[in-house]
PDB file of C-alpha atoms and ligand atoms in Angstrom:
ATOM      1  CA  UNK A  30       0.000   0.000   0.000  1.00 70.00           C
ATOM      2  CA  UNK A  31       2.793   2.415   0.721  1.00 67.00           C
ATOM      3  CA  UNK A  32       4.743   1.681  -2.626  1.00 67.00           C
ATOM      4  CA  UNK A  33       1.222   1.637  -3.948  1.00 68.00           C
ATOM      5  CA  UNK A  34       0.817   4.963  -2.791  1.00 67.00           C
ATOM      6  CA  UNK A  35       4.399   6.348  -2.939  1.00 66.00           C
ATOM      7  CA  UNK A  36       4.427   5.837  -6.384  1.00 66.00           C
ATOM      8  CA  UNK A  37       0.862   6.988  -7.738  1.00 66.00           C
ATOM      9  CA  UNK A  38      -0.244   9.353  -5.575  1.00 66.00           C
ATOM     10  CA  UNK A  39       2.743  11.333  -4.513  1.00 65.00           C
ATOM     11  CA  UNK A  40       5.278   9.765  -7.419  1.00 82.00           C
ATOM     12  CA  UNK A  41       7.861  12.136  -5.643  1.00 94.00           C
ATOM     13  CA  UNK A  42      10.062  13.733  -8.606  1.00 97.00           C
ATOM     14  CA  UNK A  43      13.205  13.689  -5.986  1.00 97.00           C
ATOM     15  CA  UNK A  44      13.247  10.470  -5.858  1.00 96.00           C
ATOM     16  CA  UNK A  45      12.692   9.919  -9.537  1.00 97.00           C
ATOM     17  CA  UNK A  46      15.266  12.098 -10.457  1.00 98.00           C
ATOM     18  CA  UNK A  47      17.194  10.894  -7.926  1.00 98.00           C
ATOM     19  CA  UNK A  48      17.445   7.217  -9.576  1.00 98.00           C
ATOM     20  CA  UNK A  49      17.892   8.633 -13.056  1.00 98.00           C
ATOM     21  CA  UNK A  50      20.953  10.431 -11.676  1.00 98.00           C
ATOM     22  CA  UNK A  51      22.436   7.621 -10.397  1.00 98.00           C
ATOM     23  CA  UNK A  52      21.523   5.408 -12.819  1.00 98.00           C
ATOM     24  CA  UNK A  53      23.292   7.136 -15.709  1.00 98.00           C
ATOM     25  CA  UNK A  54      26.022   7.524 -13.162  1.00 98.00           C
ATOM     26  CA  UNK A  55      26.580   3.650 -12.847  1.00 98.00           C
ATOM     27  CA  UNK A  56      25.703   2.980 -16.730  1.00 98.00           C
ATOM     28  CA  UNK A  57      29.113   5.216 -17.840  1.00 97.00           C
ATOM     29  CA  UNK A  58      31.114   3.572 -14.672  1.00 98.00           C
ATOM     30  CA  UNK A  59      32.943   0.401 -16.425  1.00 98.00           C
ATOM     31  CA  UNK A  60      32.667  -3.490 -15.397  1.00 98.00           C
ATOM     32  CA  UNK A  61      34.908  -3.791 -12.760  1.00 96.00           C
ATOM     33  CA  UNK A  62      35.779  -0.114 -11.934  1.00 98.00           C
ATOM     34  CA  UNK A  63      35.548   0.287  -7.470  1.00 98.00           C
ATOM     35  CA  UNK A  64      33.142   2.575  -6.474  1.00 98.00           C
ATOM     36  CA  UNK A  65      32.766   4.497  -3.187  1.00 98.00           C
ATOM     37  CA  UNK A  66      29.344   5.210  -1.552  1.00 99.00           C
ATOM     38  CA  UNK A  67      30.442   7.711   0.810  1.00 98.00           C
ATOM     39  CA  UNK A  68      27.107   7.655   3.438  1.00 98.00           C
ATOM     40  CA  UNK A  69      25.556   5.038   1.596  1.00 98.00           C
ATOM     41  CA  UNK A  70      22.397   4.663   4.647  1.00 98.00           C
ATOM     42  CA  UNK A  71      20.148   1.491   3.053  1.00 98.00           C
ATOM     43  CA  UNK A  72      22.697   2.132  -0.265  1.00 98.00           C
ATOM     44  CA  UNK A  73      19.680   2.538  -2.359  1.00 98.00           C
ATOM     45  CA  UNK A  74      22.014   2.844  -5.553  1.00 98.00           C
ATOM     46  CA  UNK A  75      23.776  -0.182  -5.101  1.00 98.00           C
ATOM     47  CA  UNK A  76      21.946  -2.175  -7.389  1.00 98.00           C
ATOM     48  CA  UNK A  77      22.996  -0.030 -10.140  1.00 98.00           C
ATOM     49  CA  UNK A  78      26.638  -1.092  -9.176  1.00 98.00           C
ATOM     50  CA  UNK A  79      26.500  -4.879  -9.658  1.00 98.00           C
ATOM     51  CA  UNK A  80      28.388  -4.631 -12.625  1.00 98.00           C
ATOM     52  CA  UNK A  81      31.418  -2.952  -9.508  1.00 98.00           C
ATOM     53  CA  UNK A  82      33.822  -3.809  -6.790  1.00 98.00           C
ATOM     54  CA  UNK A  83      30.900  -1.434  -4.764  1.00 98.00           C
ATOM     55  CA  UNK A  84      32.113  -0.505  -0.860  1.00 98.00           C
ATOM     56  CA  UNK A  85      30.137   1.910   1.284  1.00 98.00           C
ATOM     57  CA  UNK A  86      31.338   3.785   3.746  1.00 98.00           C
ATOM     58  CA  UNK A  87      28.935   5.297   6.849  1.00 98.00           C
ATOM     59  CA  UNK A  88      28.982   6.446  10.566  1.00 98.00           C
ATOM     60  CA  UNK A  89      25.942   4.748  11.358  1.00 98.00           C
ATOM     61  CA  UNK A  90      25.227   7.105  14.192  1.00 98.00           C
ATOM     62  CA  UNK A  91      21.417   8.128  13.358  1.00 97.00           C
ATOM     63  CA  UNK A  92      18.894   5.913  14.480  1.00 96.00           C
ATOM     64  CA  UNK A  93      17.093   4.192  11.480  1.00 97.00           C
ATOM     65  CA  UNK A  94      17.989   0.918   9.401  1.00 98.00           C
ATOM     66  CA  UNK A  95      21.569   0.681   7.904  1.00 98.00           C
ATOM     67  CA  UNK A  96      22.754  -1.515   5.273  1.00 98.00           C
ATOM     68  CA  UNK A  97      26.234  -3.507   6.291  1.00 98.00           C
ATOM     69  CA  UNK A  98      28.700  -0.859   5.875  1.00 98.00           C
ATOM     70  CA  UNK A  99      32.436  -1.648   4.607  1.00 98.00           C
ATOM     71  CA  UNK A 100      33.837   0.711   6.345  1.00 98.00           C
ATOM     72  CA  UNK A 101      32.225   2.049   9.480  1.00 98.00           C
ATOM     73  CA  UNK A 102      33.818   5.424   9.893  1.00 98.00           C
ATOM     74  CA  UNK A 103      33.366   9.248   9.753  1.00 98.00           C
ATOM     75  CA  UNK A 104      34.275  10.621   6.139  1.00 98.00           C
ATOM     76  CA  UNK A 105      36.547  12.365   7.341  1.00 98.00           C
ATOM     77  CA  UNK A 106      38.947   9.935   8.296  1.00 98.00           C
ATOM     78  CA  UNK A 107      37.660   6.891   5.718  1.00 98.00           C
ATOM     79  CA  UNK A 108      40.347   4.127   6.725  1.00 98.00           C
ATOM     80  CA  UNK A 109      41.646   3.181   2.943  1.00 98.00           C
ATOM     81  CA  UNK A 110      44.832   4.051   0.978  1.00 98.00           C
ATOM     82  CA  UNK A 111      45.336   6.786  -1.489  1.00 98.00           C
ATOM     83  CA  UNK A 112      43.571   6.713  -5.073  1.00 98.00           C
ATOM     84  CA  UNK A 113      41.619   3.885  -4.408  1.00 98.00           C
ATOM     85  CA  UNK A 114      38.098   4.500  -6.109  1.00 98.00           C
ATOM     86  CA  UNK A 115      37.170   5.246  -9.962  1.00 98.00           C
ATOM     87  CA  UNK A 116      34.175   6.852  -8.219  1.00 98.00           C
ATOM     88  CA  UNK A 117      32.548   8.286  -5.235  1.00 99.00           C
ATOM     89  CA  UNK A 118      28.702   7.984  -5.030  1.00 99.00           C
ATOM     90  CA  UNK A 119      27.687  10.888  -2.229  1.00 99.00           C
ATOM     91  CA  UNK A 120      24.225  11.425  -2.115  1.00 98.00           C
ATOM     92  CA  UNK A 121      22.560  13.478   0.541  1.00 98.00           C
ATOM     93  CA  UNK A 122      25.270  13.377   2.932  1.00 98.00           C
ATOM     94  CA  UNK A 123      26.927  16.851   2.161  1.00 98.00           C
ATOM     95  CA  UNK A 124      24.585  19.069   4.343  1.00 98.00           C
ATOM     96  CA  UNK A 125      25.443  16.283   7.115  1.00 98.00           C
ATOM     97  CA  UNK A 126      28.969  16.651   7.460  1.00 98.00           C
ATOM     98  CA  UNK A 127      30.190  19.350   9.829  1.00 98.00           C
ATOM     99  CA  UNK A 128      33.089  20.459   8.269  1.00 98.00           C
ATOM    100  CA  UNK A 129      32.417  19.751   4.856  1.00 98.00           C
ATOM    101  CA  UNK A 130      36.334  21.216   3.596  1.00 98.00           C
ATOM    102  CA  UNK A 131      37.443  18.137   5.259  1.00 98.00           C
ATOM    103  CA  UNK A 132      35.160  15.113   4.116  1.00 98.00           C
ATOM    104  CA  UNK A 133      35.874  16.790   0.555  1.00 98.00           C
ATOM    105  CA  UNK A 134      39.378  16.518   1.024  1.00 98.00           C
ATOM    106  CA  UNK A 135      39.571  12.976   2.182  1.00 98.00           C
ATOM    107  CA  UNK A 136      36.987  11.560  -0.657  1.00 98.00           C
ATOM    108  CA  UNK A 137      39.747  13.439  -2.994  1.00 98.00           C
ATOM    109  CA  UNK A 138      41.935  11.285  -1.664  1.00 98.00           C
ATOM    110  CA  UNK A 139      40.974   8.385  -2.375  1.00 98.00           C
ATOM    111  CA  UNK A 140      39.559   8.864  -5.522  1.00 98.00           C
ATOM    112  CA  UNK A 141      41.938   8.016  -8.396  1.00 98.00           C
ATOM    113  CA  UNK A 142      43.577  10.947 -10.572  1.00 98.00           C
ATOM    114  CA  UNK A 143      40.675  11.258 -13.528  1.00 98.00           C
ATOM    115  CA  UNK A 144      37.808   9.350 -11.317  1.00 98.00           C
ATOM    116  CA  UNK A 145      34.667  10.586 -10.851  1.00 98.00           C
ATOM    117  CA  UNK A 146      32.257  12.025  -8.026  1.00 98.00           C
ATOM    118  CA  UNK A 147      28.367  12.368  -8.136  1.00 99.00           C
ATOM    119  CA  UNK A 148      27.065  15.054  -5.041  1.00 99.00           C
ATOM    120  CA  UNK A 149      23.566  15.383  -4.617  1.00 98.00           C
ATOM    121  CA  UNK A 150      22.365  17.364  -1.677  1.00 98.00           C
ATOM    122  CA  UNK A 151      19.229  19.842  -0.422  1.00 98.00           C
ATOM    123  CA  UNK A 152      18.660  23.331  -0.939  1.00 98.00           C
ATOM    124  CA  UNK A 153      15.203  23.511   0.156  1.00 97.00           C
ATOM    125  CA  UNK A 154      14.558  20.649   2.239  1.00 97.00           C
ATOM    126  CA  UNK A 155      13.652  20.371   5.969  1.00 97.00           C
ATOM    127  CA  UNK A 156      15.949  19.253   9.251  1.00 97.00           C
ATOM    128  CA  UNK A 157      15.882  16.035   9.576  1.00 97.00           C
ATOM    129  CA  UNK A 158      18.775  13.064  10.620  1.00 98.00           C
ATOM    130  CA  UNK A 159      19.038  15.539  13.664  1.00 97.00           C
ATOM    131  CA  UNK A 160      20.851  16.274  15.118  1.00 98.00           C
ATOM    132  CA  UNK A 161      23.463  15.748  12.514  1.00 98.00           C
ATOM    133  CA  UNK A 162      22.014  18.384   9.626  1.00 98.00           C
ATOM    134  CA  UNK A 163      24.060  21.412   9.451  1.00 98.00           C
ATOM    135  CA  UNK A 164      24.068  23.426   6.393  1.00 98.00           C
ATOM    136  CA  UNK A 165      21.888  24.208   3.037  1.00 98.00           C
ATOM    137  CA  UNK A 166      24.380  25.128   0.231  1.00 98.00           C
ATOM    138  CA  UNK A 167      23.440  27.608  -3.126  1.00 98.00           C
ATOM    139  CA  UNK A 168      24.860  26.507  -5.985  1.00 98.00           C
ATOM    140  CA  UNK A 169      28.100  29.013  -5.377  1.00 98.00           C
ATOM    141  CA  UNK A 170      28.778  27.515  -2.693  1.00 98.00           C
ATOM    142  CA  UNK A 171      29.341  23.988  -3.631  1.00 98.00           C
ATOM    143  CA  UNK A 172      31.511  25.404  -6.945  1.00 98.00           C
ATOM    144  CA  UNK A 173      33.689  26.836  -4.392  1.00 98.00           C
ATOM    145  CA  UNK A 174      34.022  24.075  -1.788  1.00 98.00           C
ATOM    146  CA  UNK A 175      34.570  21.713  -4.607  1.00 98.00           C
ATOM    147  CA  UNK A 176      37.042  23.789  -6.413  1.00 98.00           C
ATOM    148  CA  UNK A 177      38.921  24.116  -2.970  1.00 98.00           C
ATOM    149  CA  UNK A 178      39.047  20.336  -2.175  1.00 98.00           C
ATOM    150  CA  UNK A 179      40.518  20.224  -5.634  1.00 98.00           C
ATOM    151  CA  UNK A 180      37.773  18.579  -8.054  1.00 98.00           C
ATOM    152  CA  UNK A 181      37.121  20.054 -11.541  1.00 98.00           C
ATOM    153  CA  UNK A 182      32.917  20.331 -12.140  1.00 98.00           C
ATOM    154  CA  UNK A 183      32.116  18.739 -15.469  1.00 98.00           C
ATOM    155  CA  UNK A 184      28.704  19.556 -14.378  1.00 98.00           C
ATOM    156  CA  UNK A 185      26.318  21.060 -11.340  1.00 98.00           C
ATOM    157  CA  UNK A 186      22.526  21.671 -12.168  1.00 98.00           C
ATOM    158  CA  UNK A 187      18.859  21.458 -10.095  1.00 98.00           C
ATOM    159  CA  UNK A 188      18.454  17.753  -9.402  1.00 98.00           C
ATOM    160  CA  UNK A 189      14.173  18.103  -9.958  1.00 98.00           C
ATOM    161  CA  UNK A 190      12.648  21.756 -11.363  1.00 98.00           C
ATOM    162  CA  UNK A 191      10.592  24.280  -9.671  1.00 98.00           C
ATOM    163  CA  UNK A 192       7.551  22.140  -9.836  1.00 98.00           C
ATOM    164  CA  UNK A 193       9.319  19.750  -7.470  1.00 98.00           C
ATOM    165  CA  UNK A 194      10.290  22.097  -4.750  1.00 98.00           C
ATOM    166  CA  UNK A 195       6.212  23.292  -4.972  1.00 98.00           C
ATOM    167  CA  UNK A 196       4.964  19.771  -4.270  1.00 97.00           C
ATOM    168  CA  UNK A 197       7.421  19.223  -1.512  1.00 97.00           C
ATOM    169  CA  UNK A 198       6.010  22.357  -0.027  1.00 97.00           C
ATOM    170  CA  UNK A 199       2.265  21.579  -0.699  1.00 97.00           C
ATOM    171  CA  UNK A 200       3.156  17.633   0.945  1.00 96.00           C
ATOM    172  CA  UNK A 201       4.663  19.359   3.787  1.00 97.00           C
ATOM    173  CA  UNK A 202       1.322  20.887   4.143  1.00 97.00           C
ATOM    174  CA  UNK A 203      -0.611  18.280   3.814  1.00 96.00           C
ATOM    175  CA  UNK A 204       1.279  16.224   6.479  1.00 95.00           C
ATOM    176  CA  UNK A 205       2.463  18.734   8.736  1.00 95.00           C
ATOM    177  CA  UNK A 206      -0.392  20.881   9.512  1.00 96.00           C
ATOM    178  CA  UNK A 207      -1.405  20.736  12.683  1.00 95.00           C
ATOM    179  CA  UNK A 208      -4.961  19.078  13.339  1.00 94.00           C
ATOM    180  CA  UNK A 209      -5.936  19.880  16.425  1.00 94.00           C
ATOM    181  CA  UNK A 210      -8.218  23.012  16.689  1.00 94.00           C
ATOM    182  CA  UNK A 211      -6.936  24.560  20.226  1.00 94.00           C
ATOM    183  CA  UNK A 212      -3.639  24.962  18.240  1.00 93.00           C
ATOM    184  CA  UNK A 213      -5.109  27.654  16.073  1.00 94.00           C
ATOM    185  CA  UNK A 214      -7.981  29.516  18.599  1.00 94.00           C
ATOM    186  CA  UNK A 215      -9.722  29.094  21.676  1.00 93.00           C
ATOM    187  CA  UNK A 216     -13.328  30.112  21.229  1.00 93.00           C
ATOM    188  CA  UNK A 217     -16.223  27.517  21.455  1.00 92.00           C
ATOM    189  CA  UNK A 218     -17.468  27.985  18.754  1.00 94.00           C
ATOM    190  CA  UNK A 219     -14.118  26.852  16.325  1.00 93.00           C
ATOM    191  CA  UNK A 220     -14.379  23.058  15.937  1.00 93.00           C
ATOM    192  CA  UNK A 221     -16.998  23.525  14.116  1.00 95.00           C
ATOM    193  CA  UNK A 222     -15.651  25.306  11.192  1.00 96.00           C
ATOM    194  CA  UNK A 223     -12.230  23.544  11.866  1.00 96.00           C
ATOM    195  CA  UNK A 224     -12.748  20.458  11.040  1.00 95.00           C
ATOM    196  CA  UNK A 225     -14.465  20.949   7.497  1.00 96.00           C
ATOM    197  CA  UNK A 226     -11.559  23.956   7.143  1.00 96.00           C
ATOM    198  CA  UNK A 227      -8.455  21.441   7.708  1.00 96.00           C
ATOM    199  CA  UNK A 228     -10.191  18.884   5.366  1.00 96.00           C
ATOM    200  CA  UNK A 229     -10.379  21.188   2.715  1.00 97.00           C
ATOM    201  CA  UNK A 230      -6.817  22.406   3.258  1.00 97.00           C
ATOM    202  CA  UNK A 231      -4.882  19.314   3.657  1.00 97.00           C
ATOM    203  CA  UNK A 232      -6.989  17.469   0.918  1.00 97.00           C
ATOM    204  CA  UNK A 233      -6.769  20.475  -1.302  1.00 98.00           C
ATOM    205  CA  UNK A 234      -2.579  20.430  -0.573  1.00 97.00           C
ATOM    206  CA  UNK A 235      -2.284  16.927  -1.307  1.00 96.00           C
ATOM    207  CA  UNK A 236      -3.755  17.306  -4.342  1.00 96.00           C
ATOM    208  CA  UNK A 237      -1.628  20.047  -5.415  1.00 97.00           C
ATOM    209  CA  UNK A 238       1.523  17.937  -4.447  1.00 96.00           C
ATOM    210  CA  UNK A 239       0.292  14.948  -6.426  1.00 96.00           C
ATOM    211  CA  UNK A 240      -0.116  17.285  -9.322  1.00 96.00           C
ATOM    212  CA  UNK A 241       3.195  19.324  -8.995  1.00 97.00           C
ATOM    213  CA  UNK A 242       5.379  16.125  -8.589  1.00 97.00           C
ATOM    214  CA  UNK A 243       3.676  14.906 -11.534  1.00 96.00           C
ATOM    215  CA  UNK A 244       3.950  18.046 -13.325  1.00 97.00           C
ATOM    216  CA  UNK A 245       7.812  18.167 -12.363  1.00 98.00           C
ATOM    217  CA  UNK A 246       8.587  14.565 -14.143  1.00 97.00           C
ATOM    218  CA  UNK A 247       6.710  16.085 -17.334  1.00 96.00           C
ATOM    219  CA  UNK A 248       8.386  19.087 -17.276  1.00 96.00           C
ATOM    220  CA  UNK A 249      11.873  20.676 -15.553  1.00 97.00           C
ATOM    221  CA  UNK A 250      11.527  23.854 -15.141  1.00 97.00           C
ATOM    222  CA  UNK A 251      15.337  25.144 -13.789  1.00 97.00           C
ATOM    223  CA  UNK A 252      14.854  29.038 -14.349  1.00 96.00           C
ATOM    224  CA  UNK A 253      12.195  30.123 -12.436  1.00 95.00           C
ATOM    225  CA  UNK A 254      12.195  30.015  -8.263  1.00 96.00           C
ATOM    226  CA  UNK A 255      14.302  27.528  -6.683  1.00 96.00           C
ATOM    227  CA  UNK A 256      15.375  24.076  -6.635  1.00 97.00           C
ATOM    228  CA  UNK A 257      14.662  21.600  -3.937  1.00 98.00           C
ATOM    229  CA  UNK A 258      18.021  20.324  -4.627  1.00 98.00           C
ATOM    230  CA  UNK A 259      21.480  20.592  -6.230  1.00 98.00           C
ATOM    231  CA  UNK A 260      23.730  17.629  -8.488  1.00 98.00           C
ATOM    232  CA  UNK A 261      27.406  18.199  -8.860  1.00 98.00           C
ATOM    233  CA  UNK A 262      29.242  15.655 -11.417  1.00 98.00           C
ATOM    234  CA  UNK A 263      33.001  16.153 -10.589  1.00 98.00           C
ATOM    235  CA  UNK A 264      36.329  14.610 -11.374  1.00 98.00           C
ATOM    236  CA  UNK A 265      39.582  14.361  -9.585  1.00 98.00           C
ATOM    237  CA  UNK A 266      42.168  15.911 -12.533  1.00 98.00           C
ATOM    238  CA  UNK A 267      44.081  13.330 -14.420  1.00 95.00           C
TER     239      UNK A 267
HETATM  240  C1  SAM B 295      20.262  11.389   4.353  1.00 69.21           C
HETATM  241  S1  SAM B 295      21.253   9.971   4.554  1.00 69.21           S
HETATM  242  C2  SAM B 295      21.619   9.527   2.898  1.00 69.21           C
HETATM  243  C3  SAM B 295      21.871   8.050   2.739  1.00 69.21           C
HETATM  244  C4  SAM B 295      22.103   7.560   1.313  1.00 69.21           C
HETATM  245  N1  SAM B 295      23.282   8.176   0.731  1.00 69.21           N
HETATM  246  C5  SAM B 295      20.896   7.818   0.457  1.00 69.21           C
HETATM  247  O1  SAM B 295      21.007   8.521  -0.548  1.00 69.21           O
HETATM  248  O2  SAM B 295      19.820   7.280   0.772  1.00 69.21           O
HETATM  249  C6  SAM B 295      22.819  10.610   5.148  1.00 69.21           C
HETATM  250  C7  SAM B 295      23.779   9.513   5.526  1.00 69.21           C
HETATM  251  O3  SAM B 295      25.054  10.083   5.830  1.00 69.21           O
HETATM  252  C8  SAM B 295      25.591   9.425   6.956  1.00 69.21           C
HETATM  253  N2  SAM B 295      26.532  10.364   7.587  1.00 69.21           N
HETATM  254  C9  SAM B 295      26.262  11.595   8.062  1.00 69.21           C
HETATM  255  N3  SAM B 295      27.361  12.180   8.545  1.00 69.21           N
HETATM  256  C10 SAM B 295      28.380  11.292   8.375  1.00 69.21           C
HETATM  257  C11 SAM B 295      29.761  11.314   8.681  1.00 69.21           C
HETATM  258  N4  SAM B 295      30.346  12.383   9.256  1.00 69.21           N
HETATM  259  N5  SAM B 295      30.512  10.231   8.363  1.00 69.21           N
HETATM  260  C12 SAM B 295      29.930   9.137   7.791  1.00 69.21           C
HETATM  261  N6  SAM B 295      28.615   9.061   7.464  1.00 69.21           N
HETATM  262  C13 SAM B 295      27.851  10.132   7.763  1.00 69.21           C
HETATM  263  C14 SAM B 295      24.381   9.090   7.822  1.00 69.21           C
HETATM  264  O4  SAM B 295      24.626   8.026   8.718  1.00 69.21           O
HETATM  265  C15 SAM B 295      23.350   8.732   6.747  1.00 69.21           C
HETATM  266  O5  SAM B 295      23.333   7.362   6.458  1.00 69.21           O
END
């Protein structure tokens, strides 16, 4: 029912583009190459690597369901030699790490001269894995962290469009609202017209998200408001 739901009624054009992303990521990464998955969490991507030596690497200090790490270490300090990976898959992590200078530097390092990194993280996009979420970076900002850890960008665009960031904000509205009448007024007379009122906003934002997210996968729009969140395609210089 949740899949059921998850994928029809809010088809969630994150996660959508997400997959594409990575996908294409993985289809021009050759048989064999070793990849990286630098906070891999559940490694949702890791599928896409079968045709890899794949090794993850994560902290595991937030309370939710890990897959078996490789390496169970900060970024920071990820316990392998120099050069090591043709590519480093880091999605989502970024606006985790506390001092970001320093993860970048160390998944430089063991990336080979020439491989390849994929970055995804939030622009627009709520606390949560608290209380290890630290920053929101513009687009500037990741061109010049990147550029200081050493990668070249081949390429850094909005991961979904406009439409995306509208039905995260409309499903954040739908779920988040609160339903309880006393936390809006305290007259008697209230529930009444609450109840009806919160219907008709919640179901009326839920509809909107359905429609955005579906909107977004039809059509990107990158030059109008703001994206939800950021890709980077980088490459440690032959
Ligand atoms: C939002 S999750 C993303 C997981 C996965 N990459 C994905 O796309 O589903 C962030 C992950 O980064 C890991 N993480 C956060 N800070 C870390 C650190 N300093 N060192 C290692 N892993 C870290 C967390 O444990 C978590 O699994």
């Amino acid at each position: 029912m949740k899949s059921f739901i998850r994928r029809w009624v809010f088809p969630n054009s994150s996660r959508e583009y997400l997959r594409r992303y990575n996908q294409a990521f993985a289809a021009e990464t050759e048989p064999g190459m070793r990849v990286l998955d630098a906070g891999a969490g559940e490694q949702p991507y890791r599928p896409f690597f079968d045709h890899c030596t794949y090794e993850s690497a994560d902290f595991e200090m937030v309370d939710k369901p890990y897959a078996r790490s490789t390496y169970v270490c900060d970024l920071a300090d990820i316990p392998t030699e120099d050069n090591l990976f043709d590519r480093i898959v880091f999605n989502q992590v970024l606006e985790h790490i506390p001092e970001p200078d320093k993860v970048l530097a160390e998944l430089y390092r063991v990336t080979r001269p020439g491989g390849r990194i994929i970055c995804t993280c939030p622009f627009y996009y709520e606390e949560h894995e608290k209380p290890y979420d630290f920053y929101r970076y513009t687009q500037f900002a990741h061109r010049h962290i990147f550029a200081r850890a050493g990668f070249e960008i081949d390429r850094l665009e909005w991961l979904e469009g406009y439409f995306g960031t509208l039905g995260y904000q409309f499903q954040t509205m739908a779920h988040r609202l609160p339903a309880s009448p006393s936390r809006y007024l305290k007259k008697p007379w209230w529930p009444v017209l609450f109840w009806p009122l919160l219907l008709l906003v919640k179901g009326s934002a839920a509809l909107l998200a359905a429609l955005f997210y579906r909107l977004d996968l039809a059509c990107k729009i990158t030059d109008r408001g703001h994206p939800k969140n950021y890709v980077i395609l980088a490459r440690k210089p032959a």
